[in-house]
């Protein structure tokens, strides 16, 4: 499905309150960068944030699930 231009702008606007944000297309989806460091990804118009262990636990407590993908013929990767 990919990422729509409207979704990119919807995400870029509030994130830019924290500083310049760059969104780069990646295989039909998009990486979100600040100061050249990717901190999030948009997949099928869904935002996934990179998280350390503490953040991952906080997100899970709110019912948020991590991004995973399944390489062809292999086990899912988180």
N, CA, C and O of each residue as an XYZ file, in Angstrom:
312
protein
N       0.819     -1.188      0.000
C       0.000      0.000      0.000
C       0.863      1.253      0.000
O       0.585      2.179     -0.762
N       1.900      1.313      0.827
C       2.777      2.469      0.835
C       2.276      3.593      1.722
O       1.359      3.422      2.525
N       2.905      4.745      1.552
C       2.604      5.915      2.379
C       2.091      7.029      1.484
O       2.697      7.330      0.455
N       0.989      7.638      1.866
C       0.418      8.728      1.078
C       1.096     10.051      1.420
O       1.635     10.221      2.513
N       1.062     10.984      0.470
C       1.622     12.320      0.704
C       0.902     13.005      1.857
O       1.531     13.711      2.646
N      -0.402     12.806      1.963
C      -1.169     13.410      3.049
C      -0.721     12.911      4.409
O      -0.679     13.681      5.368
N      -0.387     11.638      4.503
C       0.095     11.078      5.771
C       1.446     11.679      6.131
O       1.690     12.008      7.292
N       2.328     11.824      5.143
C       3.640     12.415      5.407
C       3.495     13.816      5.990
O       4.167     14.156      6.964
N       2.628     14.625      5.404
C       2.434     15.987      5.904
C       1.767     15.982      7.274
O       2.113     16.791      8.136
N       0.819     15.080      7.480
C       0.130     14.967      8.767
C       1.129     14.659      9.884
O       1.000     15.173     10.995
N       2.114     13.826      9.590
C       3.134     13.447     10.569
C       4.202     14.537     10.699
O       4.659     14.835     11.802
N       4.595     15.126      9.573
C       5.677     16.116      9.580
C       5.306     17.351     10.404
O       6.139     17.859     11.155
N       4.092     17.832     10.277
C       3.703     19.087     10.930
C       3.920     19.069     12.444
O       4.639     19.936     12.941
N       3.345     18.136     13.208
C       3.571     18.176     14.659
C       5.010     17.830     15.060
O       5.515     18.357     16.051
N       5.674     16.952     14.301
C       7.051     16.589     14.645
C       8.008     17.751     14.425
O       9.020     17.855     15.118
N       7.704     18.629     13.466
C       8.597     19.752     13.180
C       8.607     20.779     14.307
O       9.462     21.665     14.318
N       7.672     20.679     15.256
C       7.725     21.542     16.441
C       9.003     21.292     17.242
O       9.442     22.164     17.991
N       9.603     20.110     17.092
C      10.811     19.742     17.829
C      12.084     20.067     17.059
O      13.181     19.930     17.599
N      11.957     20.493     15.810
C      13.099     20.819     14.968
C      12.873     20.296     13.563
O      11.848     19.671     13.290
N      13.827     20.545     12.659
C      13.671     20.102     11.270
C      13.543     18.582     11.160
O      14.300     17.836     11.781
N      12.591     18.150     10.375
C      12.332     16.728     10.153
C      12.392     16.467      8.656
O      11.826     17.219      7.863
N      13.077     15.403      8.276
C      13.162     14.988      6.881
C      12.463     13.647      6.740
O      12.654     12.750      7.561
N      11.652     13.512      5.694
C      10.986     12.237      5.411
C      11.499     11.746      4.068
O      11.361     12.430      3.054
N      12.095     10.550      4.066
C      12.678      9.976      2.850
C      11.956      8.686      2.481
O      11.712      7.823      3.324
N      11.624      8.580      1.199
C      10.982      7.360      0.714
C      11.944      6.185      0.819
O      13.138      6.304      0.543
N      11.381      5.031      1.231
C      12.150      3.794      1.372
C      11.281      2.616      0.946
O      10.402      2.198      1.700
N      11.505      2.087     -0.221
C      10.807      0.879     -0.661
C       9.292      1.005     -0.544
O       8.629      0.053     -0.132
N       8.737      2.152     -0.894
C       7.292      2.355     -0.831
C       6.817      2.884      0.505
O       5.679      3.341      0.616
N       7.655      2.835      1.516
C       7.330      3.389      2.823
C       8.208      4.621      3.020
O       8.727      5.150      2.037
N       8.395      5.097      4.247
C       9.194      6.304      4.450
C       9.886      6.279      5.803
O       9.301      5.877      6.809
N      11.147      6.719      5.812
C      11.891      6.900      7.053
C      11.781      8.348      7.490
O      11.747      9.247      6.650
N      11.726      8.586      8.790
C      11.628      9.938      9.330
C      12.911     10.226     10.098
O      13.306      9.459     10.976
N      13.560     11.344      9.757
C      14.881     11.669     10.269
C      14.903     13.031     10.951
O      14.184     13.948     10.557
N      15.741     13.148     11.981
C      16.079     14.424     12.606
C      17.599     14.453     12.717
O      18.206     13.509     13.223
N      18.204     15.518     12.251
C      19.670     15.635     12.267
C      20.339     14.432     11.615
O      21.391     13.985     12.072
N      19.735     13.901     10.548
C      20.311     12.786      9.816
C      20.145     11.425     10.462
O      20.652     10.432      9.940
N      19.443     11.357     11.591
C      19.245     10.090     12.303
C      17.784      9.660     12.172
O      16.871     10.421     12.493
N      17.577      8.432     11.695
C      16.210      7.931     11.560
C      15.657      7.583     12.936
O      16.264      6.816     13.682
N      14.496      8.156     13.266
C      13.884      7.878     14.565
C      12.488      7.288     14.442
O      11.873      6.936     15.448
N      11.985      7.177     13.223
C      10.649      6.608     13.030
C      10.523      6.128     11.592
O      11.342      6.458     10.734
N       9.483      5.343     11.349
C       9.188      4.866     10.005
C       7.679      4.932      9.798
O       6.894      4.694     10.716
N       7.299      5.261      8.572
C       5.891      5.212      8.175
C       5.711      4.000      7.277
O       6.391      3.872      6.259
N       4.808      3.118      7.645
C       4.510      1.921      6.861
C       3.006      1.861      6.688
O       2.262      1.809      7.667
N       2.557      1.867      5.435
C       1.117      1.816      5.148
C       0.346      2.843      5.978
O      -0.683      2.530      6.576
N       0.863      4.078      6.004
C       0.231      5.198      6.720
C       0.119      4.975      8.230
O      -0.761      5.542      8.878
N       1.009      4.150      8.789
C       1.085      3.947     10.239
C       2.467      4.381     10.706
O       3.475      4.001     10.109
N       2.519      5.181     11.777
C       3.778      5.686     12.322
C       4.316      4.727     13.381
O       3.601      4.350     14.309
N       5.591      4.333     13.233
C       6.285      3.514     14.225
C       7.510      4.289     14.698
O       8.315      4.721     13.873
N       7.667      4.473     16.004
C       8.810      5.181     16.576
C       9.869      4.193     17.037
O       9.544      3.125     17.554
N      11.150      4.550     16.849
C      12.217      3.739     17.441
C      12.093      3.865     18.944
O      11.723      4.923     19.455
N      12.398      2.798     19.652
C      12.218      2.821     21.106
C      13.329      2.049     21.797
O      13.787      1.015     21.311
N      13.754      2.573     22.943
C      14.647      1.808     23.801
C      13.772      0.906     24.672
O      12.551      0.910     24.521
N      14.368      0.143     25.569
C      13.594     -0.801     26.383
C      12.518     -0.108     27.209
O      11.388     -0.591     27.289
N      12.861      1.020     27.824
C      11.885      1.730     28.669
C      10.725      2.263     27.838
O       9.565      2.153     28.236
N      11.043      2.842     26.679
C       9.982      3.360     25.808
C       9.109      2.233     25.281
O       7.887      2.364     25.218
N       9.742      1.117     24.901
C       8.981     -0.020     24.385
C       7.989     -0.524     25.428
O       6.850     -0.855     25.096
N       8.417     -0.582     26.687
C       7.501     -1.009     27.760
C       6.361     -0.004     27.930
O       5.210     -0.397     28.119
N       6.676      1.280     27.863
C       5.636      2.311     28.001
C       4.641      2.226     26.847
O       3.434      2.334     27.060
N       5.141      2.033     25.628
C       4.246      1.891     24.474
C       3.371      0.651     24.631
O       2.168      0.704     24.374
N       3.966     -0.462     25.050
C       3.207     -1.703     25.236
C       2.125     -1.521     26.293
O       1.021     -2.047     26.150
N       2.435     -0.782     27.352
C       1.445     -0.535     28.409
C       0.246      0.243     27.882
O      -0.850      0.160     28.436
N       0.462      1.004     26.805
C      -0.625      1.762     26.176
C      -1.292      0.970     25.051
O      -2.151      1.492     24.341
N      -0.891     -0.297     24.894
C      -1.497     -1.145     23.871
C      -0.906     -0.973     22.481
O      -1.498     -1.430     21.503
N       0.246     -0.326     22.373
C       0.900     -0.114     21.077
C       1.797     -1.299     20.766
O       2.476     -1.824     21.649
N       1.799     -1.716     19.515
C       2.576     -2.877     19.097
C       3.789     -2.440     18.292
O       3.736     -1.432     17.587
N       4.895     -3.197     18.392
C       6.091     -2.844     17.622
C       5.919     -3.184     16.149
O       5.113     -4.039     15.781
N       6.689     -2.503     15.320
C       6.745     -2.811     13.902
C       7.468     -4.141     13.732
O       8.533     -4.343     14.314
N       6.913     -5.033     12.957
C       7.581     -6.281     12.590
C       7.387     -6.515     11.100
O       6.418     -6.040     10.508
N       8.290     -7.231     10.513
C       8.109     -7.648      9.128
C       8.569     -9.086      8.997
O       9.326     -9.594      9.824
N       8.103     -9.724      7.956
C       8.436    -11.130      7.736
C       9.216    -11.229      6.421
O       8.638    -11.140      5.338
N      10.549    -11.417      6.531
C      11.321    -11.639      5.314
C      10.821    -12.900      4.613
O      10.350    -13.834      5.262
N      10.922    -12.921      3.340
C      10.421    -14.032      2.540
C      10.912    -15.379      3.070
O      12.110    -15.662      3.054
N       9.968    -16.210      3.542
C      10.276    -17.556      3.983
C      10.986    -17.664      5.324
O      11.487    -18.734      5.670
N      11.037    -16.563      6.093
C      11.743    -16.604      7.372
C      10.832    -16.137      8.503
O       9.704    -15.703      8.269
N      11.333    -16.230      9.718
C      10.571    -15.813     10.903
C      10.423    -14.291     10.936
O      11.260    -13.578     10.381
N       9.369    -13.788     11.579
C       9.187    -12.332     11.694
C      10.353    -11.678     12.432
O      10.967    -12.278     13.314
N      10.639    -10.445     12.052
C      11.700     -9.648     12.663
C      11.065     -8.412     13.271
O      10.275     -7.730     12.618
N      11.409     -8.117     14.532
C      10.866     -6.914     15.187
C      11.875     -5.805     15.143
O      11.612     -4.710     15.640
